[in-house]
């Protein structure tokens, strides 16, 4: 009798197949070509001359930065833009490797031999996947940190950066474990499991809006009541005028990690908080801080936080719907070298993450456009509330100087990376604001 007749029909190898190796090599070729093409585009775009209409205006970086700082900002922005795209490409390569190399399948099979109970085996499997992603992604994160340090944007010591990496790993692991357990439990039942997952995601997303400001953010930064009573009074007077029920203003020690400037309003109901980065307190005038905070208050008054939650729920529906179809299509076409026998098979986790990452990338321009519209609305609200668009102009200039950001980014970067209008556009908007309006 032929020995091949005793083989299990659905059994798959746990080591790389020729098709898997070829698929990964093809992807690496794409990685190199895409990185090169985007790098060339950015190199050319960042050397384009400034539009004549903007020359010698407040939106011209040469009016408030030295020539050396202008060049340094352009170089830094170009590198950050390139890292944004490479970061996605790198992530896709990591996830593809976990599948085509047989790592995910081998890990699952190995744990099954070592650990009998599924309730212990699944957390161990998630830990193995999270650890692999952590290690594989470390070079790019280290490069990003090094660039920020080299350009004096990050002030974080290597020890502090390394601590944050482990804290982030712990947070990512907890989220991956919780979400993964629910996903696979629903997937095993079949049917429209993705729709049931979407229904469960609604309270989860709302919960995160409540819990993140008070439970997750403090893991990375220290929050204290604003140390300047006069400034706190000015900010609270402004928020009272806007009808925002804020009782106190917080400052956060961002200066330990960055030279960038920012402030934000976060949370809903009891978790509502106004936070000003201590970098802003060091570099901005009181008038500029009030305008900066008024912008964040504008988000609250215009209910952008709530609309963001609604948008998140709606986008999650389409992400899961399209993601489920894409996931099943990939399983059907490339099952032979992905080592995934069933949609609820644990080695399918990297493929799920890959599908989510690709769909997130593809939909980023739309999400960024919606966000920019909300940010512009908040800007205009701040000008109307404070009546001080002049302070906004100097504030935006200081934001550009501290973050080494470009005022006029290339189109591709603007579509994908900019959730806010460019600083050049914001300066132009502030300059054109009708100060005669009540």
Tab-separated table of N, CA and C in Angstrom, residues 166-323:
chain	number	residue	atom	x	y	z
A	166	UNK	N	8.601	48.652	27.187
A	166	UNK	CA	8.067	47.528	27.953
A	166	UNK	C	6.653	47.804	28.456
A	167	UNK	N	6.398	49.045	28.834
A	167	UNK	CA	5.038	49.404	29.251
A	167	UNK	C	4.084	49.251	28.080
A	168	UNK	N	4.505	49.718	26.891
A	168	UNK	CA	3.664	49.596	25.706
A	168	UNK	C	3.438	48.141	25.342
A	169	UNK	N	4.482	47.317	25.512
A	169	UNK	CA	4.341	45.886	25.238
A	169	UNK	C	3.296	45.274	26.162
A	170	UNK	N	3.324	45.654	27.423
A	170	UNK	CA	2.350	45.123	28.386
A	170	UNK	C	0.930	45.538	28.019
A	171	UNK	N	0.764	46.817	27.634
A	171	UNK	CA	-0.555	47.308	27.236
A	171	UNK	C	-1.028	46.593	25.973
A	172	UNK	N	-0.126	46.469	24.988
A	172	UNK	CA	-0.479	45.786	23.735
A	172	UNK	C	-0.848	44.327	23.988
A	173	UNK	N	-0.092	43.679	24.871
A	173	UNK	CA	-0.380	42.274	25.171
A	173	UNK	C	-1.755	42.122	25.814
A	174	UNK	N	-2.066	43.010	26.777
A	174	UNK	CA	-3.361	42.926	27.452
A	174	UNK	C	-4.506	43.120	26.463
A	175	UNK	N	-4.358	44.091	25.557
A	175	UNK	CA	-5.407	44.344	24.568
A	175	UNK	C	-5.512	43.192	23.568
A	176	UNK	N	-4.359	42.686	23.107
A	176	UNK	CA	-4.371	41.585	22.146
A	176	UNK	C	-4.972	40.327	22.761
A	177	UNK	N	-4.689	40.095	24.032
A	177	UNK	CA	-5.233	38.921	24.709
A	177	UNK	C	-6.742	39.034	24.849
A	178	UNK	N	-7.212	40.204	25.293
A	178	UNK	CA	-8.649	40.386	25.505
A	178	UNK	C	-9.413	40.317	24.187
A	179	UNK	N	-8.950	41.069	23.189
A	179	UNK	CA	-9.633	41.097	21.900
A	179	UNK	C	-9.506	39.747	21.196
A	180	UNK	N	-8.302	39.151	21.249
A	180	UNK	CA	-8.089	37.871	20.589
A	180	UNK	C	-8.973	36.771	21.134
A	181	UNK	N	-9.147	36.742	22.471
A	181	UNK	CA	-9.993	35.714	23.087
A	181	UNK	C	-11.425	35.820	22.584
A	182	UNK	N	-11.919	37.050	22.479
A	182	UNK	CA	-13.288	37.257	22.006
A	182	UNK	C	-13.403	36.905	20.528
A	183	UNK	N	-12.435	37.331	19.726
A	183	UNK	CA	-12.471	37.091	18.283
A	183	UNK	C	-12.497	35.596	17.975
A	184	UNK	N	-11.608	34.840	18.579
A	184	UNK	CA	-11.539	33.413	18.280
A	184	UNK	C	-12.734	32.651	18.846
A	185	UNK	N	-13.242	33.099	19.987
A	185	UNK	CA	-14.441	32.451	20.544
A	185	UNK	C	-15.630	32.628	19.609
A	186	UNK	N	-15.772	33.832	19.035
A	186	UNK	CA	-16.872	34.089	18.110
A	186	UNK	C	-16.632	33.411	16.761
A	187	UNK	N	-15.377	33.421	16.305
A	187	UNK	CA	-15.065	32.818	15.007
A	187	UNK	C	-15.338	31.319	15.012
A	188	UNK	N	-15.117	30.652	16.147
A	188	UNK	CA	-15.366	29.214	16.231
A	188	UNK	C	-16.845	28.882	16.045
A	189	UNK	N	-17.706	29.841	16.405
A	189	UNK	CA	-19.147	29.611	16.257
A	189	UNK	C	-19.610	29.835	14.824
A	190	UNK	N	-18.760	30.496	14.021
A	190	UNK	CA	-19.101	30.704	12.616
A	190	UNK	C	-20.210	31.719	12.428
A	191	UNK	N	-20.868	31.650	11.282
A	191	UNK	CA	-21.942	32.588	10.972
A	191	UNK	C	-21.408	34.010	10.829
A	192	UNK	N	-22.227	34.958	11.195
A	192	UNK	CA	-21.827	36.371	11.121
A	192	UNK	C	-21.118	36.770	12.411
A	193	UNK	N	-20.022	36.051	12.690
A	193	UNK	CA	-19.286	36.313	13.937
A	193	UNK	C	-18.737	37.730	13.961
A	194	UNK	N	-18.373	38.273	12.797
A	194	UNK	CA	-17.813	39.620	12.756
A	194	UNK	C	-18.846	40.655	13.184
A	195	UNK	N	-20.141	40.397	12.888
A	195	UNK	CA	-21.185	41.343	13.291
A	195	UNK	C	-21.363	41.320	14.811
A	196	UNK	N	-21.312	40.136	15.394
A	196	UNK	CA	-21.399	40.035	16.850
A	196	UNK	C	-20.190	40.700	17.508
A	197	UNK	N	-19.052	40.565	16.851
A	197	UNK	CA	-17.858	41.233	17.366
A	197	UNK	C	-18.027	42.748	17.319
A	198	UNK	N	-18.643	43.232	16.260
A	198	UNK	CA	-18.864	44.672	16.143
A	198	UNK	C	-19.782	45.162	17.270
A	199	UNK	N	-20.848	44.433	17.558
A	199	UNK	CA	-21.748	44.817	18.637
A	199	UNK	C	-21.007	44.873	19.968
A	200	UNK	N	-20.110	43.926	20.195
A	200	UNK	CA	-19.344	43.920	21.439
A	200	UNK	C	-18.316	45.052	21.473
A	201	UNK	N	-17.873	45.491	20.293
A	201	UNK	CA	-16.853	46.542	20.255
A	201	UNK	C	-17.403	47.905	20.659
A	202	UNK	N	-18.707	48.094	20.544
A	202	UNK	CA	-19.293	49.406	20.841
A	202	UNK	C	-19.063	49.801	22.293
A	203	UNK	N	-19.482	48.992	23.283
A	203	UNK	CA	-19.192	49.385	24.660
A	203	UNK	C	-17.701	49.421	24.961
A	204	UNK	N	-16.910	48.594	24.262
A	204	UNK	CA	-15.465	48.581	24.478
A	204	UNK	C	-14.851	49.917	24.062
A	205	UNK	N	-15.244	50.435	22.899
A	205	UNK	CA	-14.718	51.715	22.429
A	205	UNK	C	-15.114	52.855	23.362
A	206	UNK	N	-16.366	52.844	23.805
A	206	UNK	CA	-16.828	53.881	24.723
A	206	UNK	C	-16.075	53.781	26.048
A	207	UNK	N	-15.861	52.550	26.512
A	207	UNK	CA	-15.126	52.331	27.755
A	207	UNK	C	-13.714	52.894	27.654
A	208	UNK	N	-13.066	52.682	26.518
A	208	UNK	CA	-11.707	53.192	26.343
A	208	UNK	C	-11.675	54.711	26.413
A	209	UNK	N	-12.714	55.372	25.912
A	209	UNK	CA	-12.761	56.826	25.966
A	209	UNK	C	-12.811	57.312	27.411
A	210	UNK	N	-13.452	56.525	28.272
A	210	UNK	CA	-13.537	56.884	29.685
A	210	UNK	C	-12.248	56.540	30.432
A	211	UNK	N	-11.722	55.340	30.146
A	211	UNK	CA	-10.659	54.805	30.980
A	211	UNK	C	-9.272	55.258	30.561
A	212	UNK	N	-9.059	55.538	29.255
A	212	UNK	CA	-7.704	55.864	28.797
A	212	UNK	C	-7.129	57.107	29.478
A	213	UNK	N	-7.899	58.212	29.618
A	213	UNK	CA	-7.304	59.401	30.238
A	213	UNK	C	-6.885	59.196	31.688
A	214	UNK	N	-7.572	58.319	32.401
A	214	UNK	CA	-7.301	58.187	33.831
A	214	UNK	C	-6.545	56.916	34.197
A	215	UNK	N	-6.432	55.945	33.268
A	215	UNK	CA	-5.791	54.677	33.597
A	215	UNK	C	-4.582	54.365	32.729
A	216	UNK	N	-4.641	54.695	31.435
A	216	UNK	CA	-3.555	54.329	30.527
A	216	UNK	C	-2.541	55.460	30.366
A	217	UNK	N	-3.011	56.690	30.103
A	217	UNK	CA	-2.097	57.814	29.908
A	217	UNK	C	-1.150	58.033	31.091
A	218	UNK	N	-1.634	57.904	32.355
A	218	UNK	CA	-0.716	58.091	33.491
A	218	UNK	C	0.400	57.059	33.573
A	219	UNK	N	0.320	55.975	32.795
A	219	UNK	CA	1.416	55.011	32.766
A	219	UNK	C	2.644	55.597	32.086
A	220	UNK	N	2.442	56.618	31.248
A	220	UNK	CA	3.526	57.200	30.476
A	220	UNK	C	3.893	58.612	30.928
A	221	UNK	N	2.947	59.328	31.539
A	221	UNK	CA	3.200	60.704	31.934
A	221	UNK	C	2.633	60.972	33.323
A	222	UNK	N	3.208	61.974	33.979
A	222	UNK	CA	2.756	62.380	35.302
A	222	UNK	C	1.853	63.602	35.172
A	223	UNK	N	0.671	63.540	35.782
A	223	UNK	CA	-0.303	64.620	35.696
A	223	UNK	C	-0.444	65.294	37.056
A	224	UNK	N	-0.378	66.621	37.050
A	224	UNK	CA	-0.555	67.404	38.267
A	224	UNK	C	-1.425	68.612	37.958
A	225	UNK	N	-1.989	69.186	39.016
A	225	UNK	CA	-2.779	70.399	38.816
A	225	UNK	C	-1.865	71.513	38.318
A	226	UNK	N	-2.374	72.355	37.425
A	226	UNK	CA	-1.589	73.431	36.838
A	226	UNK	C	-0.933	74.269	37.935
A	227	UNK	N	0.389	74.439	37.834
A	227	UNK	CA	1.155	75.100	38.885
A	227	UNK	C	1.024	76.612	38.879
A	228	UNK	N	0.507	77.186	37.813
A	228	UNK	CA	0.353	78.645	37.701
A	228	UNK	C	-1.107	79.004	37.960
A	229	UNK	N	-1.452	79.498	39.180
A	229	UNK	CA	-2.851	79.806	39.508
A	229	UNK	C	-3.466	80.856	38.583
A	230	UNK	N	-2.671	81.861	38.203
A	230	UNK	CA	-3.196	82.918	37.336
A	230	UNK	C	-3.561	82.366	35.969
A	231	UNK	N	-2.712	81.503	35.437
A	231	UNK	CA	-2.982	80.900	34.129
A	231	UNK	C	-4.184	79.960	34.220
A	232	UNK	N	-4.261	79.193	35.307
A	232	UNK	CA	-5.403	78.301	35.475
A	232	UNK	C	-6.703	79.100	35.534
A	233	UNK	N	-6.656	80.239	36.223
A	233	UNK	CA	-7.852	81.087	36.303
A	233	UNK	C	-8.248	81.590	34.915
A	234	UNK	N	-7.246	82.006	34.117
A	234	UNK	CA	-7.534	82.512	32.768
A	234	UNK	C	-8.135	81.410	31.897
A	235	UNK	N	-7.598	80.200	32.015
A	235	UNK	CA	-8.105	79.090	31.224
A	235	UNK	C	-9.523	78.719	31.660
A	236	UNK	N	-9.749	78.626	32.971
A	236	UNK	CA	-11.072	78.251	33.477
A	236	UNK	C	-12.106	79.343	33.185
A	237	UNK	N	-11.654	80.595	33.161
A	237	UNK	CA	-12.557	81.695	32.795
A	237	UNK	C	-12.992	81.544	31.340
A	238	UNK	N	-12.042	81.146	30.506
A	238	UNK	CA	-12.349	80.916	29.098
A	238	UNK	C	-13.281	79.716	28.936
A	239	UNK	N	-13.024	78.630	29.661
A	239	UNK	CA	-13.882	77.446	29.546
A	239	UNK	C	-15.282	77.716	30.077
A	240	UNK	N	-15.378	78.546	31.126
A	240	UNK	CA	-16.696	78.904	31.654
A	240	UNK	C	-17.485	79.698	30.620
A	241	UNK	N	-16.792	80.583	29.918
A	241	UNK	CA	-17.432	81.353	28.848
A	241	UNK	C	-17.947	80.430	27.755
A	242	UNK	N	-17.227	79.326	27.539
A	242	UNK	CA	-17.615	78.354	26.510
A	242	UNK	C	-18.671	77.377	27.010
A	243	UNK	N	-18.936	77.396	28.321
A	243	UNK	CA	-19.924	76.481	28.888
A	243	UNK	C	-19.391	75.080	29.102
A	244	UNK	N	-18.077	74.947	29.278
A	244	UNK	CA	-17.454	73.640	29.507
A	244	UNK	C	-17.321	73.417	31.014
A	245	UNK	N	-17.835	72.306	31.540
A	245	UNK	CA	-17.823	72.068	32.989
A	245	UNK	C	-16.480	71.564	33.505
A	246	UNK	N	-15.423	72.337	33.299
A	246	UNK	CA	-14.104	71.943	33.790
A	246	UNK	C	-13.845	72.612	35.137
A	247	UNK	N	-13.344	71.843	36.079
A	247	UNK	CA	-13.094	72.370	37.419
A	247	UNK	C	-11.623	72.653	37.666
A	248	UNK	N	-10.763	72.000	36.927
A	248	UNK	CA	-9.338	72.234	37.097
A	248	UNK	C	-8.603	71.920	35.801
A	249	UNK	N	-7.382	72.432	35.718
A	249	UNK	CA	-6.540	72.232	34.547
A	249	UNK	C	-5.299	71.470	34.991
A	250	UNK	N	-4.894	70.481	34.183
A	250	UNK	CA	-3.737	69.668	34.515
A	250	UNK	C	-2.551	70.050	33.644
A	251	UNK	N	-1.362	69.845	34.176
A	251	UNK	CA	-0.154	69.915	33.364
A	251	UNK	C	0.516	68.553	33.418
A	252	UNK	N	1.120	68.151	32.307
A	252	UNK	CA	1.759	66.835	32.206
A	252	UNK	C	3.229	67.019	31.850
A	253	UNK	N	4.066	66.163	32.396
A	253	UNK	CA	5.526	66.312	32.245
A	253	UNK	C	6.047	65.756	30.922
A	254	UNK	N	5.556	66.315	29.829
A	254	UNK	CA	5.997	65.873	28.505
A	254	UNK	C	7.427	66.315	28.206
A	255	UNK	N	7.932	67.315	28.930
A	255	UNK	CA	9.287	67.807	28.664
A	255	UNK	C	10.343	66.746	28.926
A	256	UNK	N	9.999	65.704	29.699
A	256	UNK	CA	10.942	64.620	29.936
A	256	UNK	C	11.121	63.748	28.694
A	257	UNK	N	10.222	63.928	27.717
A	257	UNK	CA	10.279	63.069	26.535
A	257	UNK	C	10.352	63.828	25.218
A	258	UNK	N	9.922	65.081	25.205
A	258	UNK	CA	9.862	65.794	23.930
A	258	UNK	C	9.985	67.297	24.122
A	259	UNK	N	10.369	67.972	23.045
A	259	UNK	CA	10.371	69.437	23.021
A	259	UNK	C	9.129	69.987	22.333
A	260	UNK	N	8.303	69.099	21.793
A	260	UNK	CA	7.095	69.521	21.087
A	260	UNK	C	6.106	70.155	22.057
A	261	UNK	N	5.150	70.905	21.505
A	261	UNK	CA	4.171	71.661	22.295
A	261	UNK	C	2.776	71.163	21.973
A	262	UNK	N	1.933	71.036	23.002
A	262	UNK	CA	0.556	70.626	22.748
A	262	UNK	C	-0.281	70.815	24.008
A	263	UNK	N	-1.576	70.643	23.844
A	263	UNK	CA	-2.547	70.601	24.935
A	263	UNK	C	-3.726	69.819	24.406
A	264	UNK	N	-4.575	69.319	25.295
A	264	UNK	CA	-5.733	68.578	24.818
A	264	UNK	C	-6.819	68.504	25.877
A	265	UNK	N	-8.040	68.294	25.392
A	265	UNK	CA	-9.183	67.998	26.246
A	265	UNK	C	-9.561	66.567	25.944
A	266	UNK	N	-9.689	65.755	26.984
A	266	UNK	CA	-9.931	64.337	26.761
A	266	UNK	C	-10.945	63.821	27.765
A	267	UNK	N	-11.544	62.695	27.429
A	267	UNK	CA	-12.489	62.066	28.336
A	267	UNK	C	-13.903	62.601	28.171
A	268	UNK	N	-14.819	61.915	28.825
A	268	UNK	CA	-16.232	62.293	28.797
A	268	UNK	C	-16.766	62.214	30.216
A	269	UNK	N	-17.608	63.168	30.577
A	269	UNK	CA	-18.230	63.125	31.900
A	269	UNK	C	-17.211	63.245	33.010
A	270	UNK	N	-17.202	62.307	33.966
A	270	UNK	CA	-16.292	62.392	35.116
A	270	UNK	C	-14.820	62.345	34.734
A	271	UNK	N	-14.494	61.761	33.571
A	271	UNK	CA	-13.092	61.647	33.176
A	271	UNK	C	-12.620	62.834	32.345
A	272	UNK	N	-13.477	63.842	32.157
A	272	UNK	CA	-13.111	65.029	31.385
A	272	UNK	C	-11.919	65.737	32.036
A	273	UNK	N	-10.931	66.051	31.225
A	273	UNK	CA	-9.793	66.782	31.759
A	273	UNK	C	-9.165	67.648	30.682
A	274	UNK	N	-8.706	68.826	31.092
A	274	UNK	CA	-7.951	69.718	30.231
A	274	UNK	C	-6.491	69.559	30.620
A	275	UNK	N	-5.672	69.198	29.653
A	275	UNK	CA	-4.257	68.925	29.927
A	275	UNK	C	-3.392	69.822	29.052
A	276	UNK	N	-2.424	70.486	29.688
A	276	UNK	CA	-1.453	71.314	28.969
A	276	UNK	C	-0.078	70.696	29.166
A	277	UNK	N	0.621	70.463	28.090
A	277	UNK	CA	1.979	69.935	28.201
A	277	UNK	C	2.862	70.982	28.879
A	278	UNK	N	3.764	70.558	29.733
A	278	UNK	CA	4.636	71.525	30.404
A	278	UNK	C	5.573	72.214	29.413
A	279	UNK	N	5.799	71.607	28.252
A	279	UNK	CA	6.593	72.278	27.217
A	279	UNK	C	5.893	73.551	26.741
A	280	UNK	N	4.563	73.498	26.672
A	280	UNK	CA	3.801	74.689	26.283
A	280	UNK	C	3.924	75.764	27.350
A	281	UNK	N	3.923	75.355	28.611
A	281	UNK	CA	4.041	76.318	29.717
A	281	UNK	C	5.391	77.016	29.681
A	282	UNK	N	6.411	76.314	29.198
A	282	UNK	CA	7.761	76.881	29.166
A	282	UNK	C	7.986	77.782	27.964
A	283	UNK	N	7.284	77.536	26.863
A	283	UNK	CA	7.632	78.205	25.607
A	283	UNK	C	6.582	79.177	25.085
A	284	UNK	N	5.350	79.091	25.584
A	284	UNK	CA	4.284	79.949	25.078
A	284	UNK	C	3.920	81.028	26.088
A	285	UNK	N	3.404	82.126	25.572
A	285	UNK	CA	2.880	83.167	26.450
A	285	UNK	C	1.513	82.745	26.977
A	286	UNK	N	1.037	83.461	27.986
A	286	UNK	CA	-0.276	83.138	28.550
A	286	UNK	C	-1.365	83.256	27.492
A	287	UNK	N	-1.262	84.282	26.635
A	287	UNK	CA	-2.266	84.479	25.589
A	287	UNK	C	-2.251	83.311	24.596
A	288	UNK	N	-1.065	82.847	24.254
A	288	UNK	CA	-0.952	81.729	23.315
A	288	UNK	C	-1.491	80.435	23.926
A	289	UNK	N	-1.257	80.250	25.225
A	289	UNK	CA	-1.764	79.050	25.896
A	289	UNK	C	-3.284	79.065	25.956
A	290	UNK	N	-3.856	80.236	26.194
A	290	UNK	CA	-5.318	80.337	26.229
A	290	UNK	C	-5.907	79.995	24.867
A	291	UNK	N	-5.286	80.482	23.786
A	291	UNK	CA	-5.773	80.155	22.436
A	291	UNK	C	-5.607	78.661	22.159
A	292	UNK	N	-4.462	78.122	22.553
A	292	UNK	CA	-4.214	76.694	22.360
A	292	UNK	C	-5.263	75.858	23.082
A	293	UNK	N	-5.568	76.245	24.314
A	293	UNK	CA	-6.571	75.518	25.093
A	293	UNK	C	-7.968	75.746	24.532
A	294	UNK	N	-8.222	76.950	24.027
A	294	UNK	CA	-9.535	77.252	23.440
A	294	UNK	C	-9.806	76.355	22.237
A	295	UNK	N	-8.755	76.041	21.492
A	295	UNK	CA	-8.909	75.105	20.375
A	295	UNK	C	-9.398	73.753	20.883
A	296	UNK	N	-8.800	73.280	21.963
A	296	UNK	CA	-9.211	71.989	22.522
A	296	UNK	C	-10.621	72.054	23.090
A	297	UNK	N	-10.965	73.176	23.683
A	297	UNK	CA	-12.332	73.366	24.179
A	297	UNK	C	-13.315	73.347	23.019
A	298	UNK	N	-12.872	73.873	21.872
A	298	UNK	CA	-13.716	73.848	20.688
A	298	UNK	C	-14.122	72.438	20.300
A	299	UNK	N	-13.207	71.501	20.467
A	299	UNK	CA	-13.542	70.094	20.197
A	299	UNK	C	-14.669	69.629	21.116
A	300	UNK	N	-14.590	70.044	22.369
A	300	UNK	CA	-15.605	69.612	23.334
A	300	UNK	C	-16.956	70.247	23.021
A	301	UNK	N	-16.938	71.551	22.753
A	301	UNK	CA	-18.186	72.269	22.491
A	301	UNK	C	-18.845	71.764	21.213
A	302	UNK	N	-18.047	71.518	20.196
A	302	UNK	CA	-18.568	71.023	18.922
A	302	UNK	C	-18.868	69.525	18.949
A	303	UNK	N	-18.655	68.928	20.128
A	303	UNK	CA	-18.931	67.491	20.335
A	303	UNK	C	-18.138	66.595	19.391
A	304	UNK	N	-16.894	67.021	19.121
A	304	UNK	CA	-16.051	66.205	18.265
A	304	UNK	C	-15.682	64.876	18.921
A	305	UNK	N	-15.573	64.878	20.252
A	305	UNK	CA	-15.255	63.636	20.943
A	305	UNK	C	-16.364	62.609	20.732
A	306	UNK	N	-17.608	63.076	20.861
A	306	UNK	CA	-18.744	62.169	20.672
A	306	UNK	C	-18.843	61.719	19.222
A	307	UNK	N	-18.647	62.670	18.307
A	307	UNK	CA	-18.701	62.315	16.892
A	307	UNK	C	-17.561	61.364	16.516
A	308	UNK	N	-16.433	61.543	17.198
A	308	UNK	CA	-15.324	60.633	16.972
A	308	UNK	C	-15.684	59.218	17.404
A	309	UNK	N	-16.409	59.120	18.529
A	309	UNK	CA	-16.847	57.805	18.998
A	309	UNK	C	-17.825	57.175	18.008
A	310	UNK	N	-18.756	57.991	17.505
A	310	UNK	CA	-19.720	57.495	16.521
A	310	UNK	C	-19.000	57.056	15.248
A	311	UNK	N	-18.046	57.887	14.819
A	311	UNK	CA	-17.272	57.533	13.634
A	311	UNK	C	-16.457	56.271	13.844
A	312	UNK	N	-15.926	56.111	15.058
A	312	UNK	CA	-15.167	54.906	15.359
A	312	UNK	C	-16.024	53.660	15.293
A	313	UNK	N	-17.246	53.763	15.805
A	313	UNK	CA	-18.167	52.627	15.771
A	313	UNK	C	-18.553	52.290	14.331
A	314	UNK	N	-18.856	53.335	13.537
A	314	UNK	CA	-19.245	53.116	12.137
A	314	UNK	C	-18.087	52.532	11.323
A	315	UNK	N	-16.898	53.099	11.517
A	315	UNK	CA	-15.743	52.595	10.768
A	315	UNK	C	-15.396	51.177	11.192
A	316	UNK	N	-15.626	50.852	12.468
A	316	UNK	CA	-15.364	49.492	12.934
A	316	UNK	C	-16.280	48.488	12.227
A	317	UNK	N	-17.529	48.901	11.970
A	317	UNK	CA	-18.463	48.030	11.261
A	317	UNK	C	-17.909	47.668	9.880
A	318	UNK	N	-17.524	48.694	9.121
A	318	UNK	CA	-17.033	48.440	7.767
A	318	UNK	C	-15.677	47.731	7.788
A	319	UNK	N	-14.852	48.044	8.791
A	319	UNK	CA	-13.563	47.379	8.900
A	319	UNK	C	-13.743	45.880	9.120
A	320	UNK	N	-14.663	45.518	10.020
A	320	UNK	CA	-14.897	44.106	10.302
A	320	UNK	C	-15.598	43.406	9.138
A	321	UNK	N	-16.525	44.096	8.493
A	321	UNK	CA	-17.253	43.507	7.359
A	321	UNK	C	-16.298	43.212	6.199
A	322	UNK	N	-15.562	44.246	5.800
A	322	UNK	CA	-14.621	44.068	4.688
A	322	UNK	C	-13.456	43.170	5.122
A	323	UNK	N	-13.028	43.332	6.383
A	323	UNK	CA	-11.925	42.523	6.884
A	323	UNK	C	-12.247	41.046	6.875
